[in-house]
Tab-separated table of N, CA and C in Angstrom:
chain	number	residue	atom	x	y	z
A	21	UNK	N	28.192	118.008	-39.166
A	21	UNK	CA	28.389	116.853	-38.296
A	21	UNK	C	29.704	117.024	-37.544
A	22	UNK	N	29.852	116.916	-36.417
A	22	UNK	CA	31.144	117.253	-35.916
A	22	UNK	C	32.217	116.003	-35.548
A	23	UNK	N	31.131	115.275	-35.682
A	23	UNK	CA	32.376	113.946	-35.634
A	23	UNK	C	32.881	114.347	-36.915
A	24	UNK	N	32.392	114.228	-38.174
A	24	UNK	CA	33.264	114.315	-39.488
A	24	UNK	C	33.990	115.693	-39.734
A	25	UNK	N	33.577	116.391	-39.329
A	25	UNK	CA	34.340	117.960	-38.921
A	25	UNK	C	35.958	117.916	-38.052
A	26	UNK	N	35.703	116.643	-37.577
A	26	UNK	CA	36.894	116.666	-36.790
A	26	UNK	C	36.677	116.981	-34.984
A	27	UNK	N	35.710	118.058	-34.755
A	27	UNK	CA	34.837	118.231	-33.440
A	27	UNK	C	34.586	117.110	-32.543
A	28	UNK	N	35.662	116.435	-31.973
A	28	UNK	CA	35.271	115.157	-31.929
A	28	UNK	C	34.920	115.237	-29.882
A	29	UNK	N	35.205	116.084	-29.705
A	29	UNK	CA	34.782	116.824	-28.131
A	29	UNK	C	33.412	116.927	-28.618
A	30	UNK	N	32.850	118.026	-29.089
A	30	UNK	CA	31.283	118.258	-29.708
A	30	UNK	C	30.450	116.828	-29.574
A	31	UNK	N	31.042	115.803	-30.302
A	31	UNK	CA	30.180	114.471	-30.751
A	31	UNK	C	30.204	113.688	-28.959
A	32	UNK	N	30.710	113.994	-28.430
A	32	UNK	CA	31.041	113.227	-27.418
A	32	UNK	C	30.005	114.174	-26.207
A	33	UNK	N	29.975	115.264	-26.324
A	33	UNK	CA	28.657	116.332	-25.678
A	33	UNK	C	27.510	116.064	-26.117
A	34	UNK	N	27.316	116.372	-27.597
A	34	UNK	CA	26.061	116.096	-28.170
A	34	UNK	C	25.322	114.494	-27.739
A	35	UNK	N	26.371	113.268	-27.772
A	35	UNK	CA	25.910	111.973	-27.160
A	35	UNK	C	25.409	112.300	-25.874
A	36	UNK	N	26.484	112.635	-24.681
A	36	UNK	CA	25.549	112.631	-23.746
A	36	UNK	C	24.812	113.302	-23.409
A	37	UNK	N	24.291	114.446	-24.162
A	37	UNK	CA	22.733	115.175	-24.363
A	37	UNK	C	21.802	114.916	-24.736
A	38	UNK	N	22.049	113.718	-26.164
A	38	UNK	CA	21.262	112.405	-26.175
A	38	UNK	C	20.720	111.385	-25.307
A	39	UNK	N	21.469	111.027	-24.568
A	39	UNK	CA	21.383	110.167	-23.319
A	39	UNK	C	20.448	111.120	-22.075
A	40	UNK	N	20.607	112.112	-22.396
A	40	UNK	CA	20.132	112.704	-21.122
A	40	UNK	C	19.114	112.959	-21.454
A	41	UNK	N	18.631	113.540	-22.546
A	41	UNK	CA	17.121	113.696	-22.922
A	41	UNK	C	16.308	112.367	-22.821
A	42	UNK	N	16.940	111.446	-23.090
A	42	UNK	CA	16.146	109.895	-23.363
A	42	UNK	C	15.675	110.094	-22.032
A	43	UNK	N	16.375	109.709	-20.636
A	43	UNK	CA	16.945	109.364	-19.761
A	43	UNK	C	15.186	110.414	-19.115
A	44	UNK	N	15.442	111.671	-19.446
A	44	UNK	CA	14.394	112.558	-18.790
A	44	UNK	C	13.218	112.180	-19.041
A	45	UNK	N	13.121	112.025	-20.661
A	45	UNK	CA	11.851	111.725	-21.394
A	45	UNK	C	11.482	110.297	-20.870
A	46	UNK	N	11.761	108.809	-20.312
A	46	UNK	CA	11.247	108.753	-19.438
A	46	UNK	C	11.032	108.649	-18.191
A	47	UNK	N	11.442	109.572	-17.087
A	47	UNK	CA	11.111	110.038	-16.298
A	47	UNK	C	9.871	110.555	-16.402
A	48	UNK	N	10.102	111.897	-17.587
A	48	UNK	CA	8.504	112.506	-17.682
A	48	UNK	C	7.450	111.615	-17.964
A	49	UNK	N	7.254	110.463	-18.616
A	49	UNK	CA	6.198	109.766	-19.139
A	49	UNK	C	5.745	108.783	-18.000
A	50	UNK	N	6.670	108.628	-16.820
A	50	UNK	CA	6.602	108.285	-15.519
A	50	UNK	C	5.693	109.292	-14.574
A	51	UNK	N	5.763	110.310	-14.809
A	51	UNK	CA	5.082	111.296	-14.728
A	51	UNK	C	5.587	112.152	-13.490
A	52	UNK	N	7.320	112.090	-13.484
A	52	UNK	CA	8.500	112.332	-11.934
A	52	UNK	C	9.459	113.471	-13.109
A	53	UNK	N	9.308	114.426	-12.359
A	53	UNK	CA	9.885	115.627	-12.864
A	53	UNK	C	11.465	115.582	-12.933
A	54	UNK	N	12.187	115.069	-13.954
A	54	UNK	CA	13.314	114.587	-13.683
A	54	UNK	C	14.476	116.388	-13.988
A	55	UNK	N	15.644	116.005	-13.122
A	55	UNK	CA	16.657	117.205	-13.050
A	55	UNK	C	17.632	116.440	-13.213
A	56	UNK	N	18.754	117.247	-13.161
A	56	UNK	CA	20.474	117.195	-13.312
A	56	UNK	C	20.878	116.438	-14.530
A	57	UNK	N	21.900	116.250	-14.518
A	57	UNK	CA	22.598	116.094	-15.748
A	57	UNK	C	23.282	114.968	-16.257
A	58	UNK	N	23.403	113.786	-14.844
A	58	UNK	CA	23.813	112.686	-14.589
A	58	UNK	C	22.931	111.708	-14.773
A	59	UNK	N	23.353	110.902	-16.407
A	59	UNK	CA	22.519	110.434	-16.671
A	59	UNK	C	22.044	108.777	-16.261
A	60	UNK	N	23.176	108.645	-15.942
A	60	UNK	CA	23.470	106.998	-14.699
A	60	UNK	C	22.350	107.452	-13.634
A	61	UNK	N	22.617	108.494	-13.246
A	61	UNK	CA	21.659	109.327	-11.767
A	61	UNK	C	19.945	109.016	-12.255
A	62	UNK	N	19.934	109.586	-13.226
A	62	UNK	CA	18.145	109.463	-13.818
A	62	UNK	C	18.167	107.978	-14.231
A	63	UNK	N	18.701	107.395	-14.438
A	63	UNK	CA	18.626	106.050	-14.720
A	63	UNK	C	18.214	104.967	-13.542
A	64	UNK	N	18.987	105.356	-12.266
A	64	UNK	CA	19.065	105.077	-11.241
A	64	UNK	C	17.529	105.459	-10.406
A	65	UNK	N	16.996	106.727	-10.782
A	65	UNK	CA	15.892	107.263	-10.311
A	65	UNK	C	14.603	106.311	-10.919
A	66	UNK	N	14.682	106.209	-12.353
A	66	UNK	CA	13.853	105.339	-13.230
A	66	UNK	C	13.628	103.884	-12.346
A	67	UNK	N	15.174	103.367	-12.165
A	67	UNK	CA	14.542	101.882	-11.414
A	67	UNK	C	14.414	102.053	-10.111
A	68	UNK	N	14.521	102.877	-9.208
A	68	UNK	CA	13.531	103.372	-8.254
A	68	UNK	C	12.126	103.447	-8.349
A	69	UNK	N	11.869	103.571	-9.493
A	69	UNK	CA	10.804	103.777	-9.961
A	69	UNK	C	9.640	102.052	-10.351
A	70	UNK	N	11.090	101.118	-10.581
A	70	UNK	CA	10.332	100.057	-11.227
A	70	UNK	C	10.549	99.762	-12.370
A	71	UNK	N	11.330	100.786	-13.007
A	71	UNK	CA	12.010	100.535	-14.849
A	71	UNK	C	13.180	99.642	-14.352
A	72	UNK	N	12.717	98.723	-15.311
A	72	UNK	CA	13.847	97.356	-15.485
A	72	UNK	C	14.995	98.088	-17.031
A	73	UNK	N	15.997	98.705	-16.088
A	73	UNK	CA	17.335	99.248	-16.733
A	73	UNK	C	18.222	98.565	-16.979
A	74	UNK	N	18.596	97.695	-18.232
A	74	UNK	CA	19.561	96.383	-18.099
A	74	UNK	C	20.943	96.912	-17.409
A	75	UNK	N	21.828	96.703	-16.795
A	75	UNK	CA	22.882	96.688	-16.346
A	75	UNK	C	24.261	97.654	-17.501
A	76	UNK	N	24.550	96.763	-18.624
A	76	UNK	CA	24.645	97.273	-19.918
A	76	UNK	C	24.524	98.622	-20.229
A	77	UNK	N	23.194	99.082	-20.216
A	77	UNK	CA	22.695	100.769	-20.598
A	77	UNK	C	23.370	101.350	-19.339
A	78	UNK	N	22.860	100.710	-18.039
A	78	UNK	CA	23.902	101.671	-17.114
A	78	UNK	C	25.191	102.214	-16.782
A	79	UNK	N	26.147	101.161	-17.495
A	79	UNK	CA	27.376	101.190	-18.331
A	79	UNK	C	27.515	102.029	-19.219
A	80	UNK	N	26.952	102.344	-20.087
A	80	UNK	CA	26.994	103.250	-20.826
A	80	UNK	C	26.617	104.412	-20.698
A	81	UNK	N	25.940	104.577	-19.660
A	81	UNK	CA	25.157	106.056	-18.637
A	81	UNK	C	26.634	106.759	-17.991
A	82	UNK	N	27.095	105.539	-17.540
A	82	UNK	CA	28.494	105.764	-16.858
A	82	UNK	C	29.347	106.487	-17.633
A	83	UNK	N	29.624	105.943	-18.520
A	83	UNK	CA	30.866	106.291	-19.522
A	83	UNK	C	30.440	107.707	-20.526
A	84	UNK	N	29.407	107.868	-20.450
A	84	UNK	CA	28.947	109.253	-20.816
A	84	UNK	C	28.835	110.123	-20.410
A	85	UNK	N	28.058	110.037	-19.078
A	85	UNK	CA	28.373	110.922	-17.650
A	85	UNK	C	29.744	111.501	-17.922
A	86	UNK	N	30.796	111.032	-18.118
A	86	UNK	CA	32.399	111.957	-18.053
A	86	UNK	C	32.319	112.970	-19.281
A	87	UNK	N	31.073	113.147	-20.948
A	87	UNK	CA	31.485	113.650	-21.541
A	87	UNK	C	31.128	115.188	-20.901
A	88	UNK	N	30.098	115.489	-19.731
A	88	UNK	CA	29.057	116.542	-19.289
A	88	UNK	C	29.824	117.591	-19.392
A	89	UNK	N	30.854	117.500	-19.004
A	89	UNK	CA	31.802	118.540	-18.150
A	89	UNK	C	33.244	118.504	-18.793
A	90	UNK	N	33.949	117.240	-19.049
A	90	UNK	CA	35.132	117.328	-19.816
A	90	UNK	C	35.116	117.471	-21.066
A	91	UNK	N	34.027	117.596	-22.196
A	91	UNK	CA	34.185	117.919	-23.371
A	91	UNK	C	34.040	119.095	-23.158
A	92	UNK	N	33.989	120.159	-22.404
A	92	UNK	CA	33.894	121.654	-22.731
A	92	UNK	C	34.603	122.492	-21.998
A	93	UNK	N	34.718	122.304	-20.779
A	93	UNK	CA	35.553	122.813	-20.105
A	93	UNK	C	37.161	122.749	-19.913
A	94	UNK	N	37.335	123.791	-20.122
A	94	UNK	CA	39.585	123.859	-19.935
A	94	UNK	C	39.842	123.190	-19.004
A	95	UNK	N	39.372	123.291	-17.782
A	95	UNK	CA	39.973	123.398	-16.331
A	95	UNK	C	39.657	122.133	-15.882
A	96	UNK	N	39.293	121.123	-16.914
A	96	UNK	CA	38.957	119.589	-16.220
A	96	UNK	C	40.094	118.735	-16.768
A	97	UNK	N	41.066	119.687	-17.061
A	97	UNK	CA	42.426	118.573	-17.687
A	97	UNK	C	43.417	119.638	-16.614
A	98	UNK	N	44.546	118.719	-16.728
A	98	UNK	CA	46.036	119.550	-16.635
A	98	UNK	C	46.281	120.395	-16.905
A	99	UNK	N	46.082	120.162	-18.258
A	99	UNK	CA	46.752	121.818	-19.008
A	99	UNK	C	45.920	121.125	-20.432
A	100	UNK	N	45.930	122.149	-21.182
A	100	UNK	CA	45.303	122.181	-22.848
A	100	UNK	C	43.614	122.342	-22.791
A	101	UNK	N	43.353	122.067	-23.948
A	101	UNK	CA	41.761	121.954	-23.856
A	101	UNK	C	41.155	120.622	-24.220
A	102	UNK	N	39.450	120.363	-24.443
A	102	UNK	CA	39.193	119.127	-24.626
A	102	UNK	C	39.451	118.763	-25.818
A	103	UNK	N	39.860	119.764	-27.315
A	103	UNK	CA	40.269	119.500	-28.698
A	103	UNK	C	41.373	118.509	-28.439
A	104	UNK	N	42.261	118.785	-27.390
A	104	UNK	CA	43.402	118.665	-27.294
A	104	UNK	C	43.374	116.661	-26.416
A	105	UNK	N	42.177	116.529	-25.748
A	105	UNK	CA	42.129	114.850	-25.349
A	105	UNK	C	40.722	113.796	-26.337
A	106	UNK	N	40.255	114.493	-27.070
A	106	UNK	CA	39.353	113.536	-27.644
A	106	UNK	C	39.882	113.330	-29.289
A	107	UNK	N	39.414	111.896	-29.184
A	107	UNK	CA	39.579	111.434	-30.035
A	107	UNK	C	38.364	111.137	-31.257
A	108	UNK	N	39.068	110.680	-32.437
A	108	UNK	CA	37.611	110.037	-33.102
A	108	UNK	C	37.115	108.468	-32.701
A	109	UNK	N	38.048	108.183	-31.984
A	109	UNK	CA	37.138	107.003	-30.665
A	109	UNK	C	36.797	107.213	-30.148
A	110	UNK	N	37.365	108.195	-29.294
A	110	UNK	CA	36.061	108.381	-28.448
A	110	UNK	C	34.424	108.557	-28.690
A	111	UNK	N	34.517	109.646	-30.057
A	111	UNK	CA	33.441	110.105	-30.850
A	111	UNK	C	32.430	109.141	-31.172
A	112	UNK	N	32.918	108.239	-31.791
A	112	UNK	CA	32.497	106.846	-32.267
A	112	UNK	C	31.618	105.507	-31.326
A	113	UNK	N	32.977	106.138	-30.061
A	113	UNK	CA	32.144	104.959	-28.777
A	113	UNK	C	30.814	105.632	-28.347
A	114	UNK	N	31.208	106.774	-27.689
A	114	UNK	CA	30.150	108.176	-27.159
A	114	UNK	C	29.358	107.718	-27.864
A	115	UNK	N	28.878	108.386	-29.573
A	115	UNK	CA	27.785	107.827	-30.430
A	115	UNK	C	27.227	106.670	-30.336
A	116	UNK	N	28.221	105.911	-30.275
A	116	UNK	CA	27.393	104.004	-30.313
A	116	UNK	C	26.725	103.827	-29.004
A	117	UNK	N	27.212	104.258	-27.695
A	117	UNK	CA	26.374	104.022	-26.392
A	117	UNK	C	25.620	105.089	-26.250
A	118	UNK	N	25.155	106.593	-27.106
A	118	UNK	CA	24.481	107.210	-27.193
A	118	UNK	C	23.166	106.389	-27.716
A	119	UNK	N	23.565	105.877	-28.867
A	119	UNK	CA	22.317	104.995	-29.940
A	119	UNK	C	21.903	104.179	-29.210
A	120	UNK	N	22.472	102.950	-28.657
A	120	UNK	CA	22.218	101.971	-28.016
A	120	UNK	C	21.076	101.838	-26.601
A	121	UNK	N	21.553	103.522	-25.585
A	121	UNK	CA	21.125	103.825	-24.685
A	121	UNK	C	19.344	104.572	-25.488
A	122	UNK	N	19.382	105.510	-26.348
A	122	UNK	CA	18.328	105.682	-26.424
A	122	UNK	C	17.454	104.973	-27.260
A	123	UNK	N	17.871	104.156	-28.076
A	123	UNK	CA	17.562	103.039	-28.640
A	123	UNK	C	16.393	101.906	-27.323
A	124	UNK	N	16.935	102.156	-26.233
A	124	UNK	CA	16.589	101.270	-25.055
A	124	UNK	C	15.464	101.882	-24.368
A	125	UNK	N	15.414	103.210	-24.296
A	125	UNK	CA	14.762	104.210	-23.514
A	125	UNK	C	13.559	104.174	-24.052
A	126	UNK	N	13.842	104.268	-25.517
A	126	UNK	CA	12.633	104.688	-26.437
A	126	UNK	C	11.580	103.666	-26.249
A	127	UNK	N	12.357	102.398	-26.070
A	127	UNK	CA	11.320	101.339	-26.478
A	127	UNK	C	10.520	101.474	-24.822
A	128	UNK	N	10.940	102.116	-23.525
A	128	UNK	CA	10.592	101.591	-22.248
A	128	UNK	C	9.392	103.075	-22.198
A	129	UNK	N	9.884	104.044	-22.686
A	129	UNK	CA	8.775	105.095	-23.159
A	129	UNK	C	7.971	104.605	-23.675
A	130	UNK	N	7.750	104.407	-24.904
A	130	UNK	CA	6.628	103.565	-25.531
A	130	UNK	C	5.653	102.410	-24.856
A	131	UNK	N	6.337	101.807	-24.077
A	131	UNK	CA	5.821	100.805	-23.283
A	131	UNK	C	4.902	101.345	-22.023
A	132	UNK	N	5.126	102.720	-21.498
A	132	UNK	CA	4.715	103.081	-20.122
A	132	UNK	C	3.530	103.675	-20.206
């Protein structure tokens, strides 16, 4: 587990890979070939679509969207690496609007 490992960059990637799979999965069950990595973006595509996305989950699409690229990459800080800016809050929040978001998805999959 990398939140308890201390990996607390990892937990904050792995969430929004969570989010992003939800996010695709339904797209696909929409039967719209969903891409990229921005998961506010597929969210956004969904109620284009007619998916009633509470406001809330899109908030949390938001705030995950930043883990895509700054939990792994050097060159998205000043100087150091992402070991070096995440926290086990962050870890913790990431996870909880990870759960929450696919927690939401799942049920609008099921429904379609």
């Amino acid at each position: 587990d990398s939140k308890e490992d201390g990996h607390y960059w990892a937990s904050c990637f792995f969430a929004h890979q969570a989010a992003e799979y939800a996010a695709k999965a339904l797209l696909e069950s929409l039967g719209v070939e969903a891409r990229g990595h921005s998961v506010s973006s597929l969210l956004d595509r969904a109620r284009e679509l007619g998916v009633e996305i509470p406001e809330e989950i899109r908030r949390k699409a938001l705030s995950l969207d930043r883990h895509y690229l700054q939990s792994r990459y050097v060159n998205t800080f000043y100087s150091g690496a992402p070991v070096d800016y995440y926290t086990l809050e962050d870890a913790e929040k990431a996870l909880g609007e990870a759960e929450e978001l696919v927690r939401c998805l799942k049920e609008k999959v099921r429904g379609s």
